[in-house]
PDB file of C-alpha atoms and ligand atoms in Angstrom:
ATOM      1  CA  MET L  29       0.230  -0.120   0.137  1.00  0.00           C
ATOM      2  CA  SER L  30       1.452   3.700  -1.161  1.00  0.00           C
ATOM      3  CA  LYS L  31       1.764   6.055   1.828  1.00  0.00           C
ATOM      4  CA  SER L  32      -0.969   8.680   2.606  1.00  0.00           C
ATOM      5  CA  ILE L  33      -0.182  12.023   1.805  1.00  0.00           C
ATOM      6  CA  ILE L  34      -1.165  14.800   3.931  1.00  0.00           C
ATOM      7  CA  ILE L  35      -0.818  18.525   2.382  1.00  0.00           C
ATOM      8  CA  ALA L  36      -1.023  21.396   4.413  1.00  0.00           C
ATOM      9  CA  ASN L  37      -2.497  24.528   2.704  1.00  0.00           C
ATOM     10  CA  TRP L  38      -1.699  27.404   4.988  1.00  0.00           C
ATOM     11  CA  LYS L  39      -3.025  29.927   2.420  1.00  0.00           C
ATOM     12  CA  MET L  40      -2.319  33.405   3.223  1.00  0.00           C
ATOM     13  CA  ASN L  41      -1.366  32.487   6.844  1.00  0.00           C
ATOM     14  CA  PRO L  42      -0.121  33.027   9.550  1.00  0.00           C
ATOM     15  CA  GLU L  43       0.206  36.670   9.615  1.00  0.00           C
ATOM     16  CA  ASN L  44       4.147  36.594  10.617  1.00  0.00           C
ATOM     17  CA  LEU L  45       7.282  34.747  10.571  1.00  0.00           C
ATOM     18  CA  LYS L  46       7.117  34.095  14.141  1.00  0.00           C
ATOM     19  CA  GLU L  47       3.740  32.272  14.179  1.00  0.00           C
ATOM     20  CA  ALA L  48       4.730  30.525  10.939  1.00  0.00           C
ATOM     21  CA  GLU L  49       7.860  29.103  12.701  1.00  0.00           C
ATOM     22  CA  ARG L  50       5.731  28.363  15.686  1.00  0.00           C
ATOM     23  CA  LEU L  51       3.244  26.566  13.797  1.00  0.00           C
ATOM     24  CA  PHE L  52       5.864  24.614  11.669  1.00  0.00           C
ATOM     25  CA  SER L  53       8.012  23.093  15.088  1.00  0.00           C
ATOM     26  CA  GLY L  54       4.965  22.268  16.569  1.00  0.00           C
ATOM     27  CA  ILE L  55       3.991  19.689  13.306  1.00  0.00           C
ATOM     28  CA  ILE L  56       7.649  18.936  13.251  1.00  0.00           C
ATOM     29  CA  LYS L  57       7.482  17.368  16.904  1.00  0.00           C
ATOM     30  CA  SER L  58       4.147  15.554  16.320  1.00  0.00           C
ATOM     31  CA  ILE L  59       5.911  13.276  13.005  1.00  0.00           C
ATOM     32  CA  SER L  60       8.939  12.040  14.951  1.00  0.00           C
ATOM     33  CA  ASP L  61       7.847   8.504  14.619  1.00  0.00           C
ATOM     34  CA  ILE L  62       5.459   8.405  11.342  1.00  0.00           C
ATOM     35  CA  LYS L  63       6.276   5.670   8.876  1.00  0.00           C
ATOM     36  CA  LYS L  64       3.267   5.572   6.652  1.00  0.00           C
ATOM     37  CA  THR L  65       2.246   9.153   6.173  1.00  0.00           C
ATOM     38  CA  GLU L  66       4.035  12.091   4.226  1.00  0.00           C
ATOM     39  CA  ILE L  67       3.576  15.199   5.132  1.00  0.00           C
ATOM     40  CA  VAL L  68       3.746  18.299   2.821  1.00  0.00           C
ATOM     41  CA  ILE L  69       3.618  21.894   4.092  1.00  0.00           C
ATOM     42  CA  CYS L  70       2.561  24.676   1.568  1.00  0.00           C
ATOM     43  CA  PRO L  71       3.138  28.098   3.354  1.00  0.00           C
ATOM     44  CA  PRO L  72       2.916  31.599   1.437  1.00  0.00           C
ATOM     45  CA  PHE L  73       5.761  32.146  -0.874  1.00  0.00           C
ATOM     46  CA  ILE L  74       7.724  34.401   1.382  1.00  0.00           C
ATOM     47  CA  PHE L  75       8.266  31.917   4.102  1.00  0.00           C
ATOM     48  CA  LEU L  76       9.445  29.197   1.992  1.00  0.00           C
ATOM     49  CA  PRO L  77      13.060  29.740   2.175  1.00  0.00           C
ATOM     50  CA  TYR L  78      12.895  29.694   6.220  1.00  0.00           C
ATOM     51  CA  PHE L  79      11.130  26.033   5.821  1.00  0.00           C
ATOM     52  CA  THR L  80      13.261  24.510   3.132  1.00  0.00           C
ATOM     53  CA  LYS L  81      16.585  25.935   4.899  1.00  0.00           C
ATOM     54  CA  ALA L  82      15.341  24.647   8.297  1.00  0.00           C
ATOM     55  CA  ILE L  83      14.596  20.901   6.874  1.00  0.00           C
ATOM     56  CA  LYS L  84      18.254  20.842   5.368  1.00  0.00           C
ATOM     57  CA  SER L  85      20.191  22.498   8.103  1.00  0.00           C
ATOM     58  CA  GLU L  86      19.677  20.993  11.631  1.00  0.00           C
ATOM     59  CA  GLU L  87      20.874  17.577  12.293  1.00  0.00           C
ATOM     60  CA  LYS L  88      18.085  16.150  13.834  1.00  0.00           C
ATOM     61  CA  LEU L  89      15.838  17.132  11.205  1.00  0.00           C
ATOM     62  CA  ILE L  90      17.726  15.415   8.847  1.00  0.00           C
ATOM     63  CA  LYS L  91      15.699  12.186   9.350  1.00  0.00           C
ATOM     64  CA  ILE L  92      12.654  14.187   9.628  1.00  0.00           C
ATOM     65  CA  SER L  93      13.183  15.626   6.258  1.00  0.00           C
ATOM     66  CA  LYS L  94      12.244  12.406   4.514  1.00  0.00           C
ATOM     67  CA  LYS L  95       9.096  12.218   6.381  1.00  0.00           C
ATOM     68  CA  ILE L  96       8.378  16.203   5.574  1.00  0.00           C
ATOM     69  CA  LYS L  97       8.315  18.179   2.124  1.00  0.00           C
ATOM     70  CA  ILE L  98       7.594  21.761   1.501  1.00  0.00           C
ATOM     71  CA  GLY L  99       5.427  22.844  -1.462  1.00  0.00           C
ATOM     72  CA  ALA L 100       4.416  26.080  -3.320  1.00  0.00           C
ATOM     73  CA  GLN L 101       0.674  27.199  -3.081  1.00  0.00           C
ATOM     74  CA  ASP L 102       0.892  28.054  -6.648  1.00  0.00           C
ATOM     75  CA  LEU L 103       3.389  28.842  -9.664  1.00  0.00           C
ATOM     76  CA  PHE L 104       3.797  30.823 -12.857  1.00  0.00           C
ATOM     77  CA  PHE L 105       3.870  28.869 -15.837  1.00  0.00           C
ATOM     78  CA  GLU L 106       6.807  30.494 -17.593  1.00  0.00           C
ATOM     79  CA  ASP L 107      10.290  29.448 -16.441  1.00  0.00           C
ATOM     80  CA  SER L 108      11.691  33.133 -16.371  1.00  0.00           C
ATOM     81  CA  GLY L 109      11.405  36.598 -17.798  1.00  0.00           C
ATOM     82  CA  ALA L 110       9.254  40.167 -17.690  1.00  0.00           C
ATOM     83  CA  TYR L 111       6.424  38.819 -15.356  1.00  0.00           C
ATOM     84  CA  THR L 112       6.221  41.153 -12.419  1.00  0.00           C
ATOM     85  CA  GLY L 113       5.229  39.589  -8.905  1.00  0.00           C
ATOM     86  CA  GLU L 114       5.632  35.893 -10.412  1.00  0.00           C
ATOM     87  CA  ILE L 115       7.317  33.204  -8.979  1.00  0.00           C
ATOM     88  CA  SER L 116       8.188  30.606 -11.605  1.00  0.00           C
ATOM     89  CA  ALA L 117       8.713  26.668 -10.784  1.00  0.00           C
ATOM     90  CA  PRO L 118      12.227  26.483 -11.411  1.00  0.00           C
ATOM     91  CA  MET L 119      13.085  29.212  -8.594  1.00  0.00           C
ATOM     92  CA  LEU L 120      10.455  27.157  -6.389  1.00  0.00           C
ATOM     93  CA  TYR L 121      12.845  23.836  -7.125  1.00  0.00           C
ATOM     94  CA  ASP L 122      16.066  25.610  -6.549  1.00  0.00           C
ATOM     95  CA  ILE L 123      14.817  26.650  -3.138  1.00  0.00           C
ATOM     96  CA  GLY L 124      13.912  23.240  -2.117  1.00  0.00           C
ATOM     97  CA  ALA L 125      10.406  23.177  -2.765  1.00  0.00           C
ATOM     98  CA  ARG L 126       9.122  19.772  -3.894  1.00  0.00           C
ATOM     99  CA  TYR L 127       5.275  20.100  -4.554  1.00  0.00           C
ATOM    100  CA  ALA L 128       2.943  22.603  -6.111  1.00  0.00           C
ATOM    101  CA  ILE L 129      -0.485  23.115  -5.424  1.00  0.00           C
ATOM    102  CA  ILE L 130      -2.068  24.107  -9.005  1.00  0.00           C
ATOM    103  CA  GLY L 131      -5.617  25.302  -9.579  1.00  0.00           C
ATOM    104  CA  HIS L 132      -7.003  26.071  -5.853  1.00  0.00           C
ATOM    105  CA  SER L 133     -10.470  26.884  -6.405  1.00  0.00           C
ATOM    106  CA  GLU L 134      -9.843  30.341  -4.516  1.00  0.00           C
ATOM    107  CA  ARG L 135      -7.584  30.933  -7.771  1.00  0.00           C
ATOM    108  CA  ARG L 136     -10.030  29.558 -10.217  1.00  0.00           C
ATOM    109  CA  ASN L 137     -13.054  31.178  -9.376  1.00  0.00           C
ATOM    110  CA  PRO L 138     -13.526  35.015 -10.428  1.00  0.00           C
ATOM    111  CA  PRO L 139     -12.270  37.816  -8.497  1.00  0.00           C
ATOM    112  CA  PHE L 140     -14.664  38.893  -5.420  1.00  0.00           C
ATOM    113  CA  SER L 141     -17.245  35.906  -6.265  1.00  0.00           C
ATOM    114  CA  SER L 142     -19.477  34.814  -3.399  1.00  0.00           C
ATOM    115  CA  LEU L 143     -17.180  31.749  -3.621  1.00  0.00           C
ATOM    116  CA  GLY L 144     -14.123  33.553  -2.687  1.00  0.00           C
ATOM    117  CA  GLY L 145     -12.176  33.548  -5.991  1.00  0.00           C
ATOM    118  CA  THR L 146      -9.062  36.332  -6.599  1.00  0.00           C
ATOM    119  CA  ILE L 147      -7.913  35.500 -10.099  1.00  0.00           C
ATOM    120  CA  GLY L 148     -10.419  33.834 -12.228  1.00  0.00           C
ATOM    121  CA  GLU L 149      -7.605  31.221 -13.303  1.00  0.00           C
ATOM    122  CA  THR L 150      -8.652  29.186 -16.218  1.00  0.00           C
ATOM    123  CA  ASN L 151      -7.906  25.370 -17.377  1.00  0.00           C
ATOM    124  CA  LEU L 152      -5.695  26.298 -19.764  1.00  0.00           C
ATOM    125  CA  GLU L 153      -3.181  28.364 -17.430  1.00  0.00           C
ATOM    126  CA  ILE L 154      -3.649  25.618 -15.296  1.00  0.00           C
ATOM    127  CA  ASN L 155      -2.663  22.943 -17.686  1.00  0.00           C
ATOM    128  CA  LYS L 156       0.315  25.238 -18.601  1.00  0.00           C
ATOM    129  CA  LYS L 157       1.356  25.443 -14.767  1.00  0.00           C
ATOM    130  CA  ILE L 158       1.350  21.823 -14.522  1.00  0.00           C
ATOM    131  CA  LYS L 159       3.396  21.225 -17.474  1.00  0.00           C
ATOM    132  CA  ALA L 160       5.931  23.971 -15.748  1.00  0.00           C
ATOM    133  CA  ALA L 161       5.888  22.061 -12.600  1.00  0.00           C
ATOM    134  CA  LEU L 162       6.693  18.762 -14.164  1.00  0.00           C
ATOM    135  CA  ARG L 163       9.237  20.567 -16.362  1.00  0.00           C
ATOM    136  CA  ALA L 164      10.944  21.763 -13.027  1.00  0.00           C
ATOM    137  CA  GLY L 165      10.976  18.433 -10.852  1.00  0.00           C
ATOM    138  CA  LEU L 166       8.248  19.388  -8.717  1.00  0.00           C
ATOM    139  CA  GLN L 167       4.890  17.157  -7.901  1.00  0.00           C
ATOM    140  CA  PRO L 168       1.997  19.013  -8.775  1.00  0.00           C
ATOM    141  CA  ILE L 169      -1.237  18.811  -6.945  1.00  0.00           C
ATOM    142  CA  LEU L 170      -3.923  19.332  -9.556  1.00  0.00           C
ATOM    143  CA  CYS L 171      -7.040  20.845  -7.578  1.00  0.00           C
ATOM    144  CA  VAL L 172     -10.580  20.060  -9.142  1.00  0.00           C
ATOM    145  CA  GLY L 173     -14.247  20.477  -7.892  1.00  0.00           C
ATOM    146  CA  GLU L 174     -17.463  21.650  -8.534  1.00  0.00           C
ATOM    147  CA  ASN L 175     -19.102  24.730  -7.258  1.00  0.00           C
ATOM    148  CA  LEU L 176     -22.500  23.001  -6.653  1.00  0.00           C
ATOM    149  CA  ARG L 177     -24.159  19.571  -7.058  1.00  0.00           C
ATOM    150  CA  ASP L 178     -26.954  20.170  -9.569  1.00  0.00           C
ATOM    151  CA  GLU L 179     -29.812  17.128  -9.905  1.00  0.00           C
ATOM    152  CA  ASN L 180     -29.187  16.335 -13.155  1.00  0.00           C
ATOM    153  CA  HIS L 181     -25.489  15.507 -12.309  1.00  0.00           C
ATOM    154  CA  GLU L 182     -24.046  18.232 -14.702  1.00  0.00           C
ATOM    155  CA  TYR L 183     -20.898  18.321 -12.234  1.00  0.00           C
ATOM    156  CA  LEU L 184     -19.736  15.149 -13.304  1.00  0.00           C
ATOM    157  CA  ASN L 185     -19.092  16.685 -16.831  1.00  0.00           C
ATOM    158  CA  PHE L 186     -17.680  19.670 -15.160  1.00  0.00           C
ATOM    159  CA  ILE L 187     -15.011  17.591 -13.397  1.00  0.00           C
ATOM    160  CA  LYS L 188     -14.201  15.736 -16.280  1.00  0.00           C
ATOM    161  CA  ILE L 189     -13.343  18.817 -18.151  1.00  0.00           C
ATOM    162  CA  GLN L 190     -11.601  20.084 -15.727  1.00  0.00           C
ATOM    163  CA  ILE L 191      -9.287  17.052 -15.373  1.00  0.00           C
ATOM    164  CA  GLU L 192      -9.072  16.587 -19.253  1.00  0.00           C
ATOM    165  CA  GLU L 193      -8.134  20.430 -19.824  1.00  0.00           C
ATOM    166  CA  CYS L 194      -5.847  20.297 -17.148  1.00  0.00           C
ATOM    167  CA  LEU L 195      -4.001  17.459 -17.925  1.00  0.00           C
ATOM    168  CA  ASP L 196      -3.952  17.909 -21.744  1.00  0.00           C
ATOM    169  CA  GLY L 197      -0.619  17.017 -23.396  1.00  0.00           C
ATOM    170  CA  ILE L 198       0.695  15.634 -20.068  1.00  0.00           C
ATOM    171  CA  SER L 199       2.601  12.406 -20.887  1.00  0.00           C
ATOM    172  CA  LYS L 200       2.091   8.789 -19.964  1.00  0.00           C
ATOM    173  CA  ASN L 201       4.988   8.547 -17.761  1.00  0.00           C
ATOM    174  CA  SER L 202       4.474  11.906 -16.028  1.00  0.00           C
ATOM    175  CA  ILE L 203       0.690  11.220 -14.604  1.00  0.00           C
ATOM    176  CA  SER L 204       1.452   9.066 -11.528  1.00  0.00           C
ATOM    177  CA  LYS L 205       3.490  12.228 -10.520  1.00  0.00           C
ATOM    178  CA  VAL L 206       0.255  14.242 -10.536  1.00  0.00           C
ATOM    179  CA  ILE L 207      -1.602  14.049  -7.310  1.00  0.00           C
ATOM    180  CA  VAL L 208      -5.240  14.916  -7.788  1.00  0.00           C
ATOM    181  CA  ALA L 209      -7.091  16.775  -4.772  1.00  0.00           C
ATOM    182  CA  TYR L 210     -10.857  16.407  -5.031  1.00  0.00           C
ATOM    183  CA  GLU L 211     -12.106  19.605  -3.310  1.00  0.00           C
ATOM    184  CA  PRO L 212     -15.666  20.432  -3.952  1.00  0.00           C
ATOM    185  CA  VAL L 213     -15.917  24.347  -3.764  1.00  0.00           C
ATOM    186  CA  TRP L 214     -19.028  23.756  -1.407  1.00  0.00           C
ATOM    187  CA  ALA L 215     -16.912  21.738   0.638  1.00  0.00           C
ATOM    188  CA  ILE L 216     -14.587  24.388   1.582  1.00  0.00           C
ATOM    189  CA  GLY L 217     -14.254  27.150   4.527  1.00  0.00           C
ATOM    190  CA  ASN L 218     -16.325  28.201   7.608  1.00  0.00           C
ATOM    191  CA  GLY L 219     -19.649  26.900   7.607  1.00  0.00           C
ATOM    192  CA  ALA L 220     -19.557  24.812   4.879  1.00  0.00           C
ATOM    193  CA  ARG L 221     -20.227  20.859   5.248  1.00  0.00           C
ATOM    194  CA  PRO L 222     -17.534  18.539   4.262  1.00  0.00           C
ATOM    195  CA  ALA L 223     -18.419  15.641   1.120  1.00  0.00           C
ATOM    196  CA  THR L 224     -19.575  12.801   2.769  1.00  0.00           C
ATOM    197  CA  PRO L 225     -16.979   9.634   2.384  1.00  0.00           C
ATOM    198  CA  GLU L 226     -19.467   7.858   0.223  1.00  0.00           C
ATOM    199  CA  GLU L 227     -19.610  11.203  -1.825  1.00  0.00           C
ATOM    200  CA  PHE L 228     -15.662  11.239  -2.105  1.00  0.00           C
ATOM    201  CA  TYR L 229     -15.566   7.590  -3.002  1.00  0.00           C
ATOM    202  CA  GLU L 230     -17.801   7.884  -5.814  1.00  0.00           C
ATOM    203  CA  MET L 231     -15.867  10.711  -7.270  1.00  0.00           C
ATOM    204  CA  LYS L 232     -12.629   8.482  -6.718  1.00  0.00           C
ATOM    205  CA  ILE L 233     -13.812   6.057  -8.768  1.00  0.00           C
ATOM    206  CA  PHE L 234     -15.010   8.206 -11.546  1.00  0.00           C
ATOM    207  CA  ILE L 235     -11.670  10.521 -11.388  1.00  0.00           C
ATOM    208  CA  ARG L 236      -9.711   7.078 -11.641  1.00  0.00           C
ATOM    209  CA  LYS L 237     -11.710   6.380 -14.701  1.00  0.00           C
ATOM    210  CA  ILE L 238     -11.088   9.469 -16.597  1.00  0.00           C
ATOM    211  CA  LEU L 239      -7.643   9.246 -15.784  1.00  0.00           C
ATOM    212  CA  SER L 240      -7.317   5.515 -17.212  1.00  0.00           C
ATOM    213  CA  ASP L 241      -9.244   6.299 -20.249  1.00  0.00           C
ATOM    214  CA  LYS L 242      -6.923   9.271 -21.025  1.00  0.00           C
ATOM    215  CA  PHE L 243      -3.646   7.586 -19.947  1.00  0.00           C
ATOM    216  CA  GLY L 244      -4.266   4.007 -19.795  1.00  0.00           C
ATOM    217  CA  VAL L 245      -4.918   1.657 -16.456  1.00  0.00           C
ATOM    218  CA  LYS L 246      -1.092   0.527 -16.552  1.00  0.00           C
ATOM    219  CA  PHE L 247       0.281   3.989 -16.229  1.00  0.00           C
ATOM    220  CA  ILE L 248      -2.190   5.599 -13.343  1.00  0.00           C
ATOM    221  CA  SER L 249      -1.985   2.434 -10.959  1.00  0.00           C
ATOM    222  CA  GLY L 250       0.412   4.678  -8.405  1.00  0.00           C
ATOM    223  CA  ALA L 251      -1.902   8.080  -9.387  1.00  0.00           C
ATOM    224  CA  ARG L 252      -3.037   9.301  -5.963  1.00  0.00           C
ATOM    225  CA  ILE L 253      -6.381  10.818  -5.459  1.00  0.00           C
ATOM    226  CA  ILE L 254      -7.025  13.029  -2.045  1.00  0.00           C
ATOM    227  CA  TYR L 255      -9.772  14.708  -0.593  1.00  0.00           C
ATOM    228  CA  GLY L 256     -10.003  18.466   0.545  1.00  0.00           C
ATOM    229  CA  GLY L 257     -12.660  20.571   2.018  1.00  0.00           C
ATOM    230  CA  SER L 258     -13.507  21.086   5.948  1.00  0.00           C
ATOM    231  CA  VAL L 259     -10.967  18.133   6.873  1.00  0.00           C
ATOM    232  CA  ASP L 260     -10.661  17.662  10.609  1.00  0.00           C
ATOM    233  CA  ASP L 261      -9.935  15.065  12.978  1.00  0.00           C
ATOM    234  CA  LYS L 262     -13.228  13.898  13.553  1.00  0.00           C
ATOM    235  CA  ASN L 263     -14.033  13.403   9.850  1.00  0.00           C
ATOM    236  CA  VAL L 264     -10.559  11.675   8.619  1.00  0.00           C
ATOM    237  CA  GLU L 265     -10.631   8.363   9.533  1.00  0.00           C
ATOM    238  CA  SER L 266     -13.924   7.673   7.869  1.00  0.00           C
ATOM    239  CA  PHE L 267     -12.317   9.376   4.844  1.00  0.00           C
ATOM    240  CA  ILE L 268      -9.767   6.803   4.924  1.00  0.00           C
ATOM    241  CA  LYS L 269     -11.923   3.720   5.611  1.00  0.00           C
ATOM    242  CA  GLU L 270     -15.132   4.295   3.815  1.00  0.00           C
ATOM    243  CA  GLY L 271     -13.723   6.800   1.120  1.00  0.00           C
ATOM    244  CA  LYS L 272     -10.609   5.064   0.447  1.00  0.00           C
ATOM    245  CA  ALA L 273      -8.795   8.372   0.212  1.00  0.00           C
ATOM    246  CA  ASP L 274      -5.159   8.372  -0.783  1.00  0.00           C
ATOM    247  CA  GLY L 275      -4.632  11.536   1.230  1.00  0.00           C
ATOM    248  CA  PHE L 276      -5.886  15.133   2.602  1.00  0.00           C
ATOM    249  CA  LEU L 277      -5.732  18.653   1.605  1.00  0.00           C
ATOM    250  CA  PRO L 278      -6.967  20.552   4.926  1.00  0.00           C
ATOM    251  CA  GLY L 279      -6.760  24.356   4.988  1.00  0.00           C
ATOM    252  CA  ARG L 280      -8.208  25.293   8.037  1.00  0.00           C
ATOM    253  CA  ALA L 281      -6.981  22.131  10.148  1.00  0.00           C
ATOM    254  CA  SER L 282      -3.568  22.772   8.805  1.00  0.00           C
ATOM    255  CA  LEU L 283      -3.061  25.956  10.882  1.00  0.00           C
ATOM    256  CA  ASP L 284      -3.951  24.196  14.423  1.00  0.00           C
ATOM    257  CA  ILE L 285      -1.126  21.978  15.862  1.00  0.00           C
ATOM    258  CA  LYS L 286      -3.588  20.198  17.806  1.00  0.00           C
ATOM    259  CA  LYS L 287      -5.998  19.046  14.958  1.00  0.00           C
ATOM    260  CA  PHE L 288      -3.372  18.888  12.136  1.00  0.00           C
ATOM    261  CA  SER L 289      -1.172  16.349  14.543  1.00  0.00           C
ATOM    262  CA  GLN L 290      -4.403  14.265  15.400  1.00  0.00           C
ATOM    263  CA  ILE L 291      -4.953  14.077  11.568  1.00  0.00           C
ATOM    264  CA  ILE L 292      -1.481  12.926  10.890  1.00  0.00           C
ATOM    265  CA  LYS L 293      -1.756  10.310  13.657  1.00  0.00           C
ATOM    266  CA  ILE L 294      -4.949   9.008  12.681  1.00  0.00           C
ATOM    267  CA  CYS L 295      -3.854   8.591   8.975  1.00  0.00           C
ATOM    268  CA  GLU L 296      -0.706   6.763  10.395  1.00  0.00           C
ATOM    269  CA  THR L 297      -3.143   4.201  12.318  1.00  0.00           C
ATOM    270  CA  SER L 298      -5.714   3.892   9.681  1.00  0.00           C
ATOM    271  CA  ASN L 299      -3.559   3.395   6.502  1.00  0.00           C
ATOM    272  CA  ASN L 300      -2.800  -0.305   6.920  1.00  0.00           C
TER     273      ASN L 300
HETATM  274  C1  PEP H 404      -9.147  24.359   0.747  1.00  0.00           C
HETATM  275  O1  PEP H 404      -9.277  25.613   0.640  1.00  0.00           O
HETATM  276  O2  PEP H 404      -8.307  23.556   0.238  1.00  0.00           O
HETATM  277  C2  PEP H 404      -9.834  23.637   1.947  1.00  0.00           C
HETATM  278  C3  PEP H 404      -9.745  22.527   2.100  1.00  0.00           C
HETATM  279  O3  PEP H 404      -9.764  24.500   3.013  1.00  0.00           O
HETATM  280  P1  PEP H 404     -10.744  23.760   4.461  1.00  0.00           P
HETATM  281  O4  PEP H 404     -10.418  22.682   5.121  1.00  0.00           O
HETATM  282  O5  PEP H 404     -10.383  25.075   5.275  1.00  0.00           O
HETATM  283  O6  PEP H 404     -12.209  23.669   3.830  1.00  0.00           O
END
């Protein structure tokens, strides 16, 4: 059985480096005996060098560095050039990041929408970002998810289009490096209800089918499909046992040392 992966999306949190360091060292303390779980921390860009250096430099962290990796929350699809304010995949790899969240719904949805969008990123841009990540040696975490579930099940087609367009032109040999995070937008953030493990499991099967039709069953055997959307220490076990989730992408719970440590512990004991 492959390891579960837990990817902490800190979003634009915490407010300062001191708090970020506190959060990071709290997480480090809780992972000393994990064996079956990989942890990826995705802080804001500005904190990335601190954590990649911290993992590399301290003697006792060398063992831990095998269990914890650093990821970015986004990247730009060109490798260098006149793109004010952007950060490229090679830059991220160079400072020690190994993963990148790509196509999060908070970037996909239109700016100022009720769904919390900031950019209005398209499947085409996301596709270019996935390719840039793979070129640079970063593992992309592709977020997909419908804004709402309609009675006619149109949302299934919506997910299919997202996956097909975002992964267009990706080689068969690279697909196992892409982690697909199913994050229904209606399940994200304060007051939202998480998907049920059954809803996730159905979607996992559906996503695997889309991937195997596109890339061939042999090439997707190692592909991981994870869940995000109001994940916490109370629901994570049922997503592993009933939802067969290969891992998680928690937002709010990743900012709470106690909850996040508990999520790790549950993944470690439930994954057998
Ligand atoms: C997210 O935005 O990726 C997310 C899953 O957030 P939360 O866990 O806070 O719902």
